[in-house]
N, CA and C of each residue as an Amber inpcrd file, in Angstrom:
protein
   435
 -27.6600000-239.7080000 131.1130000 -27.5830000-241.0650000 130.6330000
 -28.1410000-241.1020000 129.2160000 -27.4410000-241.7340000 128.3000000
 -27.8300000-241.8530000 126.9060000 -28.5840000-243.1500000 126.7000000
 -29.7730000-243.0840000 126.1020000 -30.5750000-244.2650000 125.8160000
 -30.5240000-244.5260000 124.3290000 -30.1670000-245.7310000 123.9430000
 -30.0690000-246.0860000 122.5350000 -30.9080000-247.3240000 122.2890000
 -31.7880000-247.2660000 121.2900000 -32.5700000-248.4300000 120.8990000
 -32.3280000-248.6880000 119.4270000 -32.3120000-249.9250000 119.0740000
 -32.2120000-250.3000000 117.6730000 -33.5570000-250.8790000 117.2610000
 -34.1190000-250.3870000 116.1760000 -35.3480000-250.9360000 115.6230000
 -34.9560000-251.6720000 114.3570000 -35.0190000-252.9870000 114.3830000
 -34.6950000-253.7680000 113.2040000 -35.9370000-254.5550000 112.8350000
 -36.4850000-254.2330000 111.7150000 -37.7670000-254.7760000 111.3490000
 -37.5640000-256.0010000 110.4680000 -37.2000000-257.0600000 111.0920000
 -36.9440000-258.3750000 110.5380000 -36.8370000-259.2770000 111.7600000
 -36.0480000-260.3180000 111.7250000 -35.9360000-261.1550000 112.9100000
 -34.5860000-261.8180000 113.0000000 -34.1630000-262.1370000 114.2050000
 -32.9110000-262.8130000 114.4530000 -33.1240000-263.8620000 115.5230000
 -32.0560000-264.4350000 116.0620000 -32.1790000-265.5310000 117.0140000
 -33.0250000-265.1960000 118.2420000 -33.0190000-263.9490000 118.6900000
 -33.7610000-263.5870000 119.8900000 -35.1990000-263.1790000 119.5790000
 -35.5860000-263.1730000 118.3110000 -36.8890000-262.6630000 117.9080000
 -37.7450000-263.7580000 117.2770000 -39.0700000-263.5510000 117.3090000
 -40.0100000-264.5670000 116.8430000 -40.1810000-264.5830000 115.3260000
 -39.8680000-263.4880000 114.6340000 -40.0780000-263.4020000 113.1880000
 -39.1930000-264.3570000 112.4090000 -39.3950000-264.4040000 111.0950000
 -38.7040000-265.4020000 110.2800000 -37.5830000-264.8370000 109.4130000
 -37.3300000-263.5230000 109.4320000 -36.2970000-262.9420000 108.5810000
 -34.9490000-262.9230000 109.2930000 -33.8920000-263.0120000 108.5270000
 -32.5400000-263.0740000 109.0760000 -31.9990000-261.6710000 109.3380000
 -31.6210000-261.3870000 110.5890000 -31.0380000-260.0970000 110.9580000
 -29.5270000-260.0880000 110.8400000 -28.9140000-261.2530000 110.8140000
 -27.4550000-261.3080000 110.8180000 -26.8680000-260.5510000 109.6350000
 -25.7970000-259.8240000 109.9060000 -25.0900000-259.1250000 108.8470000
 -24.8660000-257.6680000 109.1740000 -24.4780000-256.9320000 108.1550000
 -24.1110000-255.5260000 108.2930000 -25.2870000-254.6280000 107.9460000
 -25.4540000-253.5600000 108.7390000 -26.4990000-252.5650000 108.5360000
 -25.8390000-251.1930000 108.4830000 -26.1990000-250.3840000 107.4820000
 -25.6450000-249.0430000 107.2890000 -26.5370000-248.0130000 107.9890000
 -25.9450000-247.0820000 108.7370000 -26.7000000-245.9880000 109.3560000
 -26.9200000-244.9450000 108.2610000 -28.1260000-244.9240000 107.6850000
 -28.4160000-244.1170000 106.5070000 -28.7880000-242.6720000 106.8270000
 -29.5750000-242.4480000 107.8720000 -30.0130000-241.0990000 108.2280000
 -30.4740000-241.0830000 109.6720000 -30.5300000-239.8870000 110.2540000
 -31.0310000-239.7160000 111.6130000 -32.3420000-238.9510000 111.5180000
 -33.3940000-239.4960000 112.1430000 -34.7470000-238.9480000 112.0730000
 -35.2490000-238.5770000 113.4580000 -36.2040000-237.6530000 113.5160000
 -36.8550000-237.2840000 114.7680000 -38.3650000-237.3570000 114.5530000
 -39.0460000-238.4210000 115.0460000 -40.4830000-238.5690000 114.8260000
 -41.3210000-237.5860000 115.6310000 -40.7580000-236.9750000 116.6240000
 -41.4250000-235.9680000 117.4430000 -40.4630000-234.8080000 117.6130000
 -40.5130000-234.1640000 118.7510000 -39.5950000-233.0720000 119.0510000
 -38.2920000-233.6610000 119.5700000 -37.1610000-233.1850000 119.0590000
 -35.8610000-233.6570000 119.5450000 -35.0440000-232.4580000 120.0050000
 -33.9710000-232.7520000 120.7300000 -33.1030000-231.6870000 121.2300000
 -31.9420000-231.4190000 120.2780000 -31.9370000-232.0340000 119.1110000
 -30.8470000-231.8470000 118.1560000 -29.9450000-233.0550000 118.1220000
 -28.7450000-232.8830000 117.5930000 -27.8130000-233.9960000 117.4650000
 -27.2280000-234.3910000 118.8110000 -26.9500000-235.6860000 118.9660000
 -26.2540000-236.1890000 120.1480000 -24.8590000-236.6280000 119.7190000
 -23.9720000-236.8110000 120.6830000 -22.6300000-237.3030000 120.3640000
 -22.7070000-238.6320000 119.6270000 -23.6000000-239.5190000 120.0920000
 -23.7200000-240.8260000 119.4580000 -24.2530000-240.7010000 118.0360000
 -25.2360000-239.8220000 117.8050000 -25.7760000-239.6820000 116.4460000
 -24.7040000-239.1790000 115.4900000 -23.8500000-238.2940000 115.9450000
 -22.7660000-237.7810000 115.1060000 -21.7580000-238.8890000 114.8100000
 -21.4250000-239.6990000 115.8260000 -20.4600000-240.7950000 115.6500000
 -20.9680000-241.8690000 114.6970000 -22.2900000-242.1040000 114.6750000
 -22.8540000-243.2040000 113.8860000 -23.1970000-242.8370000 112.4510000
 -23.4230000-241.5650000 112.1500000 -23.8690000-241.1710000 110.8180000
 -22.9070000-241.6670000 109.7490000 -23.4560000-242.4050000 108.7780000
 -22.6840000-242.9380000 107.6760000 -21.8710000-244.1780000 108.0030000
 -21.9570000-244.6710000 109.2300000 -21.1840000-245.8460000 109.6560000
 -22.0350000-247.1120000 109.5150000 -21.4700000-248.2430000 109.9850000
 -22.1770000-249.5150000 109.9340000 -22.2030000-250.1740000 111.3010000
 -23.2710000-250.9510000 111.5470000 -23.3730000-251.8130000 112.7210000
 -23.5370000-253.2350000 112.1960000 -23.1410000-254.2100000 113.0090000
 -23.2040000-255.6080000 112.5860000 -23.9570000-256.4300000 113.6150000
 -24.8840000-257.2600000 113.1410000 -25.5930000-258.2080000 113.9880000
 -25.1020000-259.6050000 113.6740000 -24.7930000-260.3570000 114.7320000
 -24.3490000-261.7340000 114.5760000 -24.8860000-262.5260000 115.7550000
 -25.8530000-263.4070000 115.4680000 -26.4810000-264.1530000 116.5530000
 -27.1740000-263.1970000 117.5010000 -26.8320000-263.2770000 118.7720000
 -27.4410000-262.4150000 119.7880000 -26.4860000-261.2970000 120.1950000
 -25.6820000-260.8050000 119.2390000 -24.7420000-259.7170000 119.5150000
 -24.8510000-258.6330000 118.4450000 -24.7320000-257.3930000 118.8990000
 -24.6870000-256.2280000 118.0220000 -23.3220000-255.5860000 118.1990000
 -22.6580000-255.2500000 117.0950000 -21.3800000-254.5470000 117.1670000
 -21.5630000-253.1370000 116.6240000 -21.2330000-252.1460000 117.4690000
 -21.2810000-250.7480000 117.0720000 -19.9270000-250.3400000 116.4960000
 -19.8670000-249.2120000 115.7580000 -18.5800000-248.7300000 115.2670000
 -17.5980000-248.5530000 116.4250000 -16.3450000-248.8080000 116.1620000
 -15.3300000-248.7100000 117.2060000 -15.1200000-250.0170000 117.9360000
 -15.8610000-251.0750000 117.5410000 -15.6510000-252.3950000 118.1200000
 -16.4100000-252.6900000 119.3970000 -17.3470000-251.8360000 119.8120000
 -18.1350000-252.0960000 121.0170000 -19.1720000-253.1750000 120.7270000
 -19.1670000-254.2540000 121.5260000 -20.1240000-255.3510000 121.3740000
 -21.2270000-255.2430000 122.4160000 -22.4560000-255.5500000 121.9990000
 -23.6240000-255.5300000 122.8700000 -24.2630000-256.9170000 122.8430000
 -24.5300000-257.4850000 124.0180000 -25.2190000-258.7700000 124.1150000
 -26.7200000-258.5260000 124.1590000 -27.4770000-259.3230000 123.4020000
 -28.9080000-259.1530000 123.2360000 -29.6860000-260.1150000 124.1350000
 -30.6180000-259.5810000 124.9310000 -31.5080000-260.4050000 125.7510000
 -32.6510000-260.9290000 124.8750000 -33.3620000-261.9760000 125.3170000
 -34.5310000-262.4420000 124.5650000 -35.5500000-261.3120000 124.3830000
 -36.1530000-261.2620000 123.2210000 -37.0990000-260.1990000 122.8860000
 -38.4360000-260.3930000 123.5860000 -39.0840000-259.2680000 123.8780000
 -40.4160000-259.2420000 124.4790000 -41.3430000-258.4280000 123.5790000
 -42.6010000-258.8440000 123.4000000 -43.5330000-258.0590000 122.5840000
 -43.9150000-256.7540000 123.2780000 -44.0010000-255.6750000 122.4800000
 -44.3570000-254.3490000 122.9900000 -45.2770000-253.6930000 121.9690000
 -46.3110000-252.9940000 122.4370000 -47.1830000-252.2110000 121.5690000
 -46.8860000-250.7340000 121.7870000 -46.3680000-250.0660000 120.7510000
 -46.0770000-248.6370000 120.8120000 -47.2690000-247.8670000 120.2680000
 -47.4680000-246.6540000 120.7740000 -48.5740000-245.8060000 120.3250000
 -48.0550000-244.4040000 120.0280000 -48.7800000-243.6970000 119.1780000
 -48.4910000-242.2850000 118.9270000 -49.1610000-241.4760000 120.0320000
 -48.5340000-241.4320000 121.2100000 -49.1480000-240.7720000 122.3550000
 -48.1070000-240.0050000 123.1660000 -48.5700000-239.3680000 124.2360000
 -47.6840000-238.5690000 125.0830000 -46.6230000-239.4240000 125.7620000
 -46.9190000-240.7020000 126.0380000 -45.9200000-241.5740000 126.6580000
 -44.7180000-241.7620000 125.7300000 -44.9730000-241.8430000 124.4390000
 -43.8920000-242.0100000 123.4640000 -43.2240000-240.6910000 123.0950000
 -44.0260000-239.6260000 122.9240000 -43.5060000-238.3880000 122.3410000
 -43.7170000-237.1360000 123.1860000 -44.3100000-237.2560000 124.3610000
 -44.5830000-236.0690000 125.1600000 -45.7500000-235.2910000 124.5860000
 -45.9800000-234.1010000 125.1140000 -47.1430000-233.3100000 124.7160000
 -47.0080000-232.7230000 123.3140000 -45.7950000-232.6720000 122.7620000
 -45.5980000-232.1050000 121.4280000 -46.0660000-233.0480000 120.3250000
 -46.2130000-234.3340000 120.6320000 -46.6890000-235.3030000 119.6520000
 -45.6000000-235.8070000 118.7280000 -45.9780000-236.7420000 117.8790000
 -45.0640000-237.3780000 116.9370000 -45.7230000-238.6460000 116.4320000
 -45.0600000-239.3520000 115.5310000 -45.6160000-240.5870000 115.0000000
 -44.5120000-241.5890000 114.7110000 -44.7380000-242.8270000 115.1360000
 -43.8080000-243.9140000 114.8240000 -43.7710000-244.1710000 113.3260000
 -44.8490000-243.8430000 112.5980000 -44.8760000-244.0420000 111.1470000
 -43.7930000-243.2180000 110.4570000 -43.4330000-242.0710000 111.0120000
 -42.4250000-241.2170000 110.3830000 -41.0260000-241.8210000 110.4300000
 -40.8330000-242.8800000 111.2240000 -39.5380000-243.5630000 111.2580000
 -39.6300000-244.9720000 110.6660000 -40.7490000-245.2730000 109.9990000
 -40.8520000-246.5140000 109.2470000 -41.6800000-247.6250000 109.8500000
 -42.2510000-247.4250000 111.0340000 -43.0960000-248.4690000 111.6170000
 -44.4850000-248.4150000 111.0010000 -45.1690000-249.5610000 110.9680000
 -46.5100000-249.6660000 110.4040000 -47.4740000-250.0360000 111.5230000
 -48.5770000-249.2710000 111.6310000 -49.5670000-249.5040000 112.6860000
 -50.5910000-250.5390000 112.2470000 -51.0730000-251.2820000 113.2120000
 -52.1790000-252.2030000 113.0280000 -53.1350000-252.0040000 114.1890000
 -54.3650000-251.6340000 113.9270000 -55.3770000-251.3970000 114.9570000
 -54.9090000-250.3630000 115.9820000 -54.2570000-249.3000000 115.4950000
 -53.8660000-248.1880000 116.3560000 -52.5880000-248.3720000 117.1520000
 -51.9170000-249.5080000 116.9960000 -50.6600000-249.7310000 117.7180000
 -49.5790000-250.1960000 116.7400000 -48.3480000-249.9870000 117.1300000
 -47.1870000-250.4460000 116.3730000 -46.6090000-251.6190000 117.1480000
 -46.9520000-252.8360000 116.7280000 -46.5000000-254.0420000 117.4250000
 -45.0450000-254.3180000 117.0580000 -44.1930000-254.3660000 118.0660000
 -42.7680000-254.6450000 117.8750000 -42.3320000-255.6640000 118.9170000
 -41.1260000-256.1710000 118.7470000 -40.4790000-256.9720000 119.7770000
 -39.2700000-256.1790000 120.2510000 -39.0550000-256.1510000 121.5610000
 -37.9830000-255.3580000 122.1370000 -37.0110000-256.2560000 122.8900000
 -35.7270000-256.0220000 122.6860000 -34.6800000-256.7650000 123.3730000
 -33.6990000-255.7870000 123.9970000 -33.4500000-255.9390000 125.2900000
 -32.4430000-255.1110000 125.9580000 -31.0590000-255.5320000 125.4940000
 -30.1680000-254.5630000 125.3480000 -28.7860000-254.8190000 124.9500000
 -27.8550000-254.4180000 126.0860000 -26.9090000-255.2690000 126.3930000
 -25.8820000-254.9580000 127.3850000 -24.6220000-254.5790000 126.6240000
 -24.2980000-253.2910000 126.6340000 -23.1600000-252.7740000 125.8680000
 -22.0710000-252.2210000 126.7780000 -22.0120000-252.6950000 127.9970000
 -21.0040000-252.1700000 128.9050000 -21.3230000-250.7310000 129.2640000
 -20.4410000-249.8090000 128.9520000 -20.6110000-248.4100000 129.3300000
 -21.5210000-247.5980000 128.4400000 -21.8890000-248.0680000 127.2580000
 -22.7390000-247.3130000 126.3340000 -24.1860000-247.7380000 126.5190000
 -25.0460000-246.7840000 126.6710000 -26.4510000-247.1500000 126.7420000
 -27.1340000-246.6290000 127.9780000 -28.2250000-247.2280000 128.3950000
 -28.7480000-248.5380000 127.9800000 -29.2900000-248.5160000 126.5500000
 -29.2160000-249.6460000 125.9110000 -29.6840000-249.7960000 124.5440000
 -30.7590000-250.8730000 124.4960000 -31.6320000-250.7750000 123.4840000
 -32.6470000-251.8000000 123.2540000 -32.7900000-252.0160000 121.7570000
 -33.0380000-253.2450000 121.3710000 -33.2660000-253.6060000 119.9770000
 -34.7520000-253.8760000 119.8050000 -35.3710000-253.2240000 118.8110000
 -36.7880000-253.4410000 118.5160000 -36.9390000-253.9760000 117.1080000
 -37.8780000-254.9210000 116.9350000 -38.0990000-255.5640000 115.6380000
 -39.5810000-255.5050000 115.2910000 -39.8950000-255.0170000 114.0960000
 -41.2460000-255.1020000 113.5460000 -41.1120000-255.8350000 112.2170000
 -41.4310000-257.1060000 112.2150000 -41.1450000-257.9820000 111.0800000
 -41.7610000-257.4880000 109.7730000 -43.0090000-257.0530000 109.7870000
 -43.7000000-256.7030000 108.5460000 -43.1790000-255.4830000 107.8230000
 -42.7620000-254.4500000 108.5160000 -42.3880000-253.2010000 107.8540000
 -40.9460000-253.1670000 107.3650000 -40.0810000-253.9550000 107.9350000
 -38.6860000-254.0810000 107.5370000 -37.8660000-252.8070000 107.7120000
 -38.3880000-251.8050000 108.3940000 -37.6030000-250.6040000 108.7040000
 -36.6670000-250.9460000 109.8520000 -35.4760000-250.3810000 109.8360000
 -34.4720000-250.6670000 110.8540000 -34.0530000-249.3490000 111.4820000
 -34.2380000-249.2140000 112.8120000 -33.9560000-247.9550000 113.4930000
 -33.1260000-248.1610000 114.7440000 -32.2340000-247.2300000 115.0050000
 -31.4370000-247.2100000 116.2160000 -31.8520000-245.9890000 117.0170000
 -32.4590000-246.1960000 118.1940000 -32.8960000-245.0910000 119.0420000
 -31.6670000-244.5000000 119.7180000 -31.3810000-243.2330000 119.4200000
 -30.2000000-242.5570000 119.9510000 -30.5130000-241.7400000 121.1900000
 -31.7340000-241.8340000 121.7020000 -32.1490000-241.0190000 122.8330000
 -32.4810000-239.6090000 122.3610000 -33.0420000-238.8200000 123.2330000
 -33.3940000-237.4250000 122.9350000 -34.2710000-237.2870000 121.6960000
 -35.0780000-238.3110000 121.3910000 -36.0050000-238.2400000 120.2660000
 -35.3830000-238.4560000 118.9040000 -34.1560000-238.9730000 118.8470000
 -33.4710000-239.2090000 117.5750000 -33.3910000-240.6980000 117.2740000
 -33.6270000-241.0590000 116.0140000 -33.5710000-242.4480000 115.5740000
 -32.7330000-242.5330000 114.3100000 -31.7420000-243.4160000 114.2950000
 -30.9310000-243.6420000 113.0970000 -31.5730000-244.7590000 112.2820000
 -31.8440000-244.4730000 111.0040000 -32.4190000-245.4900000 110.1130000
 -31.2910000-246.3900000 109.6250000 -31.4520000-247.6850000 109.8630000
 -30.4630000-248.6690000 109.4300000 -30.9830000-249.3870000 108.1950000
 -30.1080000-249.5650000 107.2130000 -30.4850000-250.2410000 105.9770000
 -29.3690000-251.2000000 105.5880000 -29.7230000-252.2570000 104.8820000
 -28.7180000-253.1810000 104.3620000 -27.9150000-252.4500000 103.2880000
 -26.5770000-252.5680000 103.3130000 -25.7850000-251.9550000 102.2360000
 -26.1460000-252.6050000 100.9030000 -26.1090000-251.8140000  99.8430000
 -26.4100000-252.3660000  98.5160000 -25.2670000-253.2540000  98.0730000
 -25.6190000-254.3820000  97.4750000 -24.6050000-255.3480000  97.0230000
 -23.9630000-254.9030000  95.7370000
């Protein structure tokens, strides 16, 4: 089973922050904050592509739509629960820690056959990440105007 999470560090209708998430996001690079097993089929398909957020929906390349559930607050840590015994850091994928935790909001995405997926938002850092499973995260950025 492939697990995909999106980390969008701003806010949209399902999130408490004040920044607008709606629009197009470019998959700029794939990162591994800890140990990863290498590339996944999804990471290869997404590299250099775009995803679109509109209201409580995410559209992946190929026209797959994902419905977004209301966000819930989550505190992530640089620990074995997140990265296993090999270690890693959320800071390496753009999250900013406060008092030893990376406070984010998480929203489950219903994408039909792809996933499960989750959208995470950390308003202050503005980093945007898509969790591709297997320790891989795609950095999402707004295309330059």
